[in-house]
Tab-separated table of C-alpha atoms and ligand atoms in Angstrom:
chain	number	residue	atom	x	y	z
A	1	UNK	CA	-1.525	-26.062	115.312
A	2	UNK	CA	1.242	-28.140	113.765
A	3	UNK	CA	4.964	-28.110	114.538
A	4	UNK	CA	7.355	-28.213	111.581
A	5	UNK	CA	10.866	-29.585	111.177
A	6	UNK	CA	12.600	-26.710	109.401
A	7	UNK	CA	16.365	-26.946	108.723
A	8	UNK	CA	18.164	-23.790	109.846
A	9	UNK	CA	19.080	-22.762	106.275
A	10	UNK	CA	15.391	-22.856	105.234
A	11	UNK	CA	14.032	-20.745	108.062
A	12	UNK	CA	13.600	-17.593	105.960
A	13	UNK	CA	11.593	-19.536	103.397
A	14	UNK	CA	9.341	-21.005	106.101
A	15	UNK	CA	8.866	-17.544	107.570
A	16	UNK	CA	7.951	-16.052	104.190
A	17	UNK	CA	5.314	-18.760	103.750
A	18	UNK	CA	3.807	-17.742	107.091
A	19	UNK	CA	5.314	-20.161	109.630
A	20	UNK	CA	5.590	-18.767	113.158
A	21	UNK	CA	8.405	-19.269	115.680
A	22	UNK	CA	7.672	-20.798	119.082
A	23	UNK	CA	10.494	-19.431	121.222
A	24	UNK	CA	9.733	-21.748	124.140
A	25	UNK	CA	9.773	-24.980	122.099
A	26	UNK	CA	12.337	-23.525	119.665
A	27	UNK	CA	10.322	-24.808	116.709
A	28	UNK	CA	8.470	-23.387	113.739
A	29	UNK	CA	4.729	-23.998	113.593
A	30	UNK	CA	1.606	-23.333	111.510
A	31	UNK	CA	-1.568	-22.131	113.176
A	32	UNK	CA	-4.301	-22.647	110.589
A	33	UNK	CA	-5.214	-26.217	109.522
A	34	UNK	CA	-6.096	-24.964	106.037
A	35	UNK	CA	-2.483	-23.849	105.548
A	36	UNK	CA	-0.761	-27.113	106.529
A	37	UNK	CA	-0.310	-28.419	102.995
A	38	UNK	CA	1.826	-25.405	102.009
A	39	UNK	CA	4.403	-26.588	104.543
A	40	UNK	CA	4.361	-30.290	103.686
A	41	UNK	CA	8.088	-30.583	103.001
A	42	UNK	CA	8.720	-29.794	106.686
A	43	UNK	CA	6.147	-32.232	108.056
A	44	UNK	CA	7.578	-35.400	109.569
A	45	UNK	CA	5.208	-37.875	107.942
A	46	UNK	CA	3.164	-38.745	104.860
A	47	UNK	CA	-0.105	-37.773	106.537
A	48	UNK	CA	-1.218	-35.183	109.093
A	49	UNK	CA	-3.541	-36.297	111.883
A	50	UNK	CA	-5.844	-33.501	113.059
A	51	UNK	CA	-7.656	-33.091	116.400
A	52	UNK	CA	-7.664	-36.632	117.802
A	53	UNK	CA	-6.512	-40.219	117.806
A	54	UNK	CA	-8.845	-43.090	118.639
A	55	UNK	CA	-8.337	-46.341	120.476
A	56	UNK	CA	-10.759	-48.845	118.949
A	57	UNK	CA	-11.883	-51.863	120.944
A	58	UNK	CA	-13.152	-55.073	119.389
A	59	UNK	CA	-13.587	-58.638	120.570
A	60	UNK	CA	-12.366	-62.003	119.498
A	61	UNK	CA	-12.168	-65.524	120.739
A	62	UNK	CA	-8.666	-66.327	122.042
A	63	UNK	CA	-6.876	-68.921	119.874
A	64	UNK	CA	-5.567	-70.629	123.014
A	65	UNK	CA	-8.227	-70.622	125.751
A	66	UNK	CA	-11.166	-69.888	123.384
A	67	UNK	CA	-12.662	-67.351	125.782
A	68	UNK	CA	-13.844	-64.003	124.479
A	69	UNK	CA	-11.255	-61.250	124.952
A	70	UNK	CA	-11.011	-57.562	124.105
A	71	UNK	CA	-8.537	-56.480	121.420
A	72	UNK	CA	-7.408	-53.045	120.298
A	73	UNK	CA	-6.465	-51.102	117.203
A	74	UNK	CA	-5.528	-47.466	116.750
A	75	UNK	CA	-7.729	-45.335	114.528
A	76	UNK	CA	-8.258	-41.875	113.049
A	77	UNK	CA	-11.437	-40.650	111.362
A	78	UNK	CA	-10.819	-40.157	107.639
A	79	UNK	CA	-12.136	-36.595	107.989
A	80	UNK	CA	-9.295	-35.893	110.427
A	81	UNK	CA	-6.533	-36.893	108.010
A	82	UNK	CA	-4.688	-34.858	105.387
A	83	UNK	CA	-2.909	-37.136	102.903
A	84	UNK	CA	0.119	-35.042	101.920
A	85	UNK	CA	0.537	-36.831	98.573
A	86	UNK	CA	-3.076	-36.170	97.588
A	87	UNK	CA	-4.164	-33.267	99.776
A	88	UNK	CA	-7.126	-32.218	97.651
A	89	UNK	CA	-8.757	-35.668	97.678
A	90	UNK	CA	-11.076	-36.715	100.506
A	91	UNK	CA	-9.464	-39.586	102.415
A	92	UNK	CA	-12.908	-41.140	102.840
A	93	UNK	CA	-13.484	-41.170	99.061
A	94	UNK	CA	-9.920	-42.221	98.273
A	95	UNK	CA	-9.758	-45.208	100.629
A	96	UNK	CA	-13.435	-46.170	100.910
A	97	UNK	CA	-13.228	-46.086	104.702
A	98	UNK	CA	-14.723	-43.484	107.062
A	99	UNK	CA	-12.261	-44.641	109.724
A	100	UNK	CA	-8.623	-45.650	109.266
A	101	UNK	CA	-7.458	-48.474	111.522
A	102	UNK	CA	-3.939	-49.661	112.255
A	103	UNK	CA	-2.489	-52.621	114.087
A	104	UNK	CA	-0.464	-51.748	117.169
A	105	UNK	CA	2.928	-50.726	115.788
A	106	UNK	CA	5.928	-48.485	116.295
A	107	UNK	CA	4.386	-45.443	114.576
A	108	UNK	CA	1.677	-45.045	117.201
A	109	UNK	CA	2.199	-41.878	119.279
A	110	UNK	CA	3.795	-42.475	122.672
A	111	UNK	CA	0.824	-41.128	124.609
A	112	UNK	CA	-1.540	-43.580	122.898
A	113	UNK	CA	0.816	-46.494	123.550
A	114	UNK	CA	0.976	-45.534	127.221
A	115	UNK	CA	-2.816	-45.528	127.398
A	116	UNK	CA	-2.933	-48.919	125.676
A	117	UNK	CA	-0.521	-50.425	128.173
A	118	UNK	CA	-1.772	-48.776	131.395
A	119	UNK	CA	-5.530	-48.853	130.785
A	120	UNK	CA	-6.137	-51.516	128.142
A	121	UNK	CA	-3.655	-54.286	128.987
A	122	UNK	CA	-1.551	-54.240	125.815
A	123	UNK	CA	2.118	-55.160	126.345
A	124	UNK	CA	5.431	-56.157	124.829
A	125	UNK	CA	5.249	-59.858	124.165
A	126	UNK	CA	7.525	-62.334	122.400
A	127	UNK	CA	6.097	-63.808	119.206
A	128	UNK	CA	7.354	-67.301	118.325
A	129	UNK	CA	5.958	-66.833	114.820
A	130	UNK	CA	7.871	-63.602	114.190
A	131	UNK	CA	10.779	-64.459	116.513
A	132	UNK	CA	10.810	-61.020	118.105
A	133	UNK	CA	9.013	-59.059	120.807
A	134	UNK	CA	6.446	-56.512	119.832
A	135	UNK	CA	3.786	-54.307	121.405
A	136	UNK	CA	0.636	-56.360	121.141
A	137	UNK	CA	-2.778	-57.397	122.332
A	138	UNK	CA	-2.914	-60.229	124.849
A	139	UNK	CA	-5.798	-62.402	126.073
A	140	UNK	CA	-7.405	-61.003	129.261
A	141	UNK	CA	-7.853	-64.548	130.583
A	142	UNK	CA	-4.678	-66.489	129.713
A	143	UNK	CA	-2.222	-63.714	128.658
A	144	UNK	CA	-1.531	-65.304	125.244
A	145	UNK	CA	-0.405	-63.022	122.458
A	146	UNK	CA	-3.201	-62.209	119.995
A	147	UNK	CA	-1.200	-62.029	116.773
A	148	UNK	CA	-1.564	-59.092	114.406
A	149	UNK	CA	-2.353	-61.231	111.396
A	150	UNK	CA	-5.452	-62.793	112.922
A	151	UNK	CA	-6.607	-59.470	114.304
A	152	UNK	CA	-6.349	-57.233	111.275
A	153	UNK	CA	-5.376	-58.968	108.058
A	154	UNK	CA	-8.455	-61.062	107.327
A	155	UNK	CA	-11.687	-59.392	106.160
A	156	UNK	CA	-13.641	-61.273	108.853
A	157	UNK	CA	-11.185	-60.541	111.675
A	158	UNK	CA	-12.405	-58.243	114.512
A	159	UNK	CA	-11.443	-55.048	112.668
A	160	UNK	CA	-12.145	-56.338	109.169
A	161	UNK	CA	-14.858	-55.035	106.859
A	162	UNK	CA	-16.654	-58.389	106.686
A	163	UNK	CA	-17.134	-58.546	110.436
A	164	UNK	CA	-20.200	-56.774	111.795
A	165	UNK	CA	-19.456	-56.977	115.514
A	166	UNK	CA	-19.669	-53.793	117.563
A	167	UNK	CA	-16.557	-51.657	118.076
A	168	UNK	CA	-16.068	-49.220	120.962
A	169	UNK	CA	-14.167	-45.989	120.377
A	170	UNK	CA	-12.159	-44.082	123.001
A	171	UNK	CA	-11.214	-40.606	121.834
A	172	UNK	CA	-7.976	-38.801	122.720
A	173	UNK	CA	-7.750	-35.126	121.840
A	174	UNK	CA	-4.386	-33.964	120.523
A	175	UNK	CA	-2.769	-30.894	122.051
A	176	UNK	CA	-1.427	-30.149	118.606
A	177	UNK	CA	-1.874	-31.856	115.227
A	178	UNK	CA	0.896	-34.274	114.190
A	179	UNK	CA	2.637	-35.648	111.132
A	180	UNK	CA	2.695	-39.449	110.922
A	181	UNK	CA	4.117	-42.223	108.728
A	182	UNK	CA	1.059	-44.439	109.237
A	183	UNK	CA	0.034	-45.710	105.795
A	184	UNK	CA	-3.483	-45.436	104.395
A	185	UNK	CA	-5.185	-48.641	103.299
A	186	UNK	CA	-6.574	-48.451	99.759
A	187	UNK	CA	-7.371	-52.155	99.464
A	188	UNK	CA	-11.158	-51.929	99.097
A	189	UNK	CA	-13.063	-50.064	96.416
A	190	UNK	CA	-16.664	-49.806	97.666
A	191	UNK	CA	-17.408	-47.424	100.534
A	192	UNK	CA	-17.396	-49.031	103.956
A	193	UNK	CA	-18.734	-47.263	107.013
A	194	UNK	CA	-17.119	-48.399	110.233
A	195	UNK	CA	-19.018	-45.809	112.241
A	196	UNK	CA	-22.248	-47.788	111.709
A	197	UNK	CA	-20.867	-50.445	114.042
A	198	UNK	CA	-19.068	-48.124	116.493
A	199	UNK	CA	-20.123	-46.552	119.738
A	200	UNK	CA	-18.167	-43.779	121.454
A	201	UNK	CA	-17.240	-44.497	125.070
A	202	UNK	CA	-16.205	-42.385	128.035
A	203	UNK	CA	-12.784	-43.143	129.479
A	204	UNK	CA	-12.895	-44.940	132.805
B	1	ZN	ZN1	-6.872	-66.869	126.247
C-alpha cells in the first residue's frame, strides 16, 4: 500500500485511475504494488521503496584512535525499488548493484534515523571540514566523527565495491511503501553483488 499526495482539484482523476480514499488518514492510496507507476505524479519522490529498509553495518579503522569501529549506511534491495523515471527497467540491471546504499542523510525515514541513534550510536555531530552539524557515524571508542567521504565515496571504503569485508544487514519492514528522493547510483557498469558479502542479523 502506498499513500499519494493528491491535490484537491485532482481527486476525481485519482479516483478514476483507481486510487482509494482512507477516511481515517484523510489521504488517497493505492493498494496493489503493480499499479503504483500509474500514480507516479502524486508520489512524493523519484523512487518508491517497497516492503523494507535496511540498516547496513560495516567496519573501519577510526582515523583518530585507529581502533576498529562499526559504521552504518542505509540500504534498500534493488528488487524493492521502483525507479519512477524508468519503471520498466530492473534497478539491478540499470545500476549494476543488487543493493542500493546511502550515506546517513536527511532523506532517511524518521523511524530508521531513530533506530540508528537509539540502537546503533549514530548522532548529530559537528564537522570541522563541512562547518556544520550532521547526522553521522561516530567512533565507538573515542566518539570522533567518521566523515561521510571516507565511509562511502572511495571504492575501497567500508561500503565500496572494492572492499570485500563482511556487511551485516538489519531489516525493517515498512507498514506501507513510501516515495523517496534518495538518488540511485549509476556510477559502475559491471554487475556487483553486495549480498555475497552480507549476512542478515536479528535485531537485539
Ligand atoms: Zn576512535
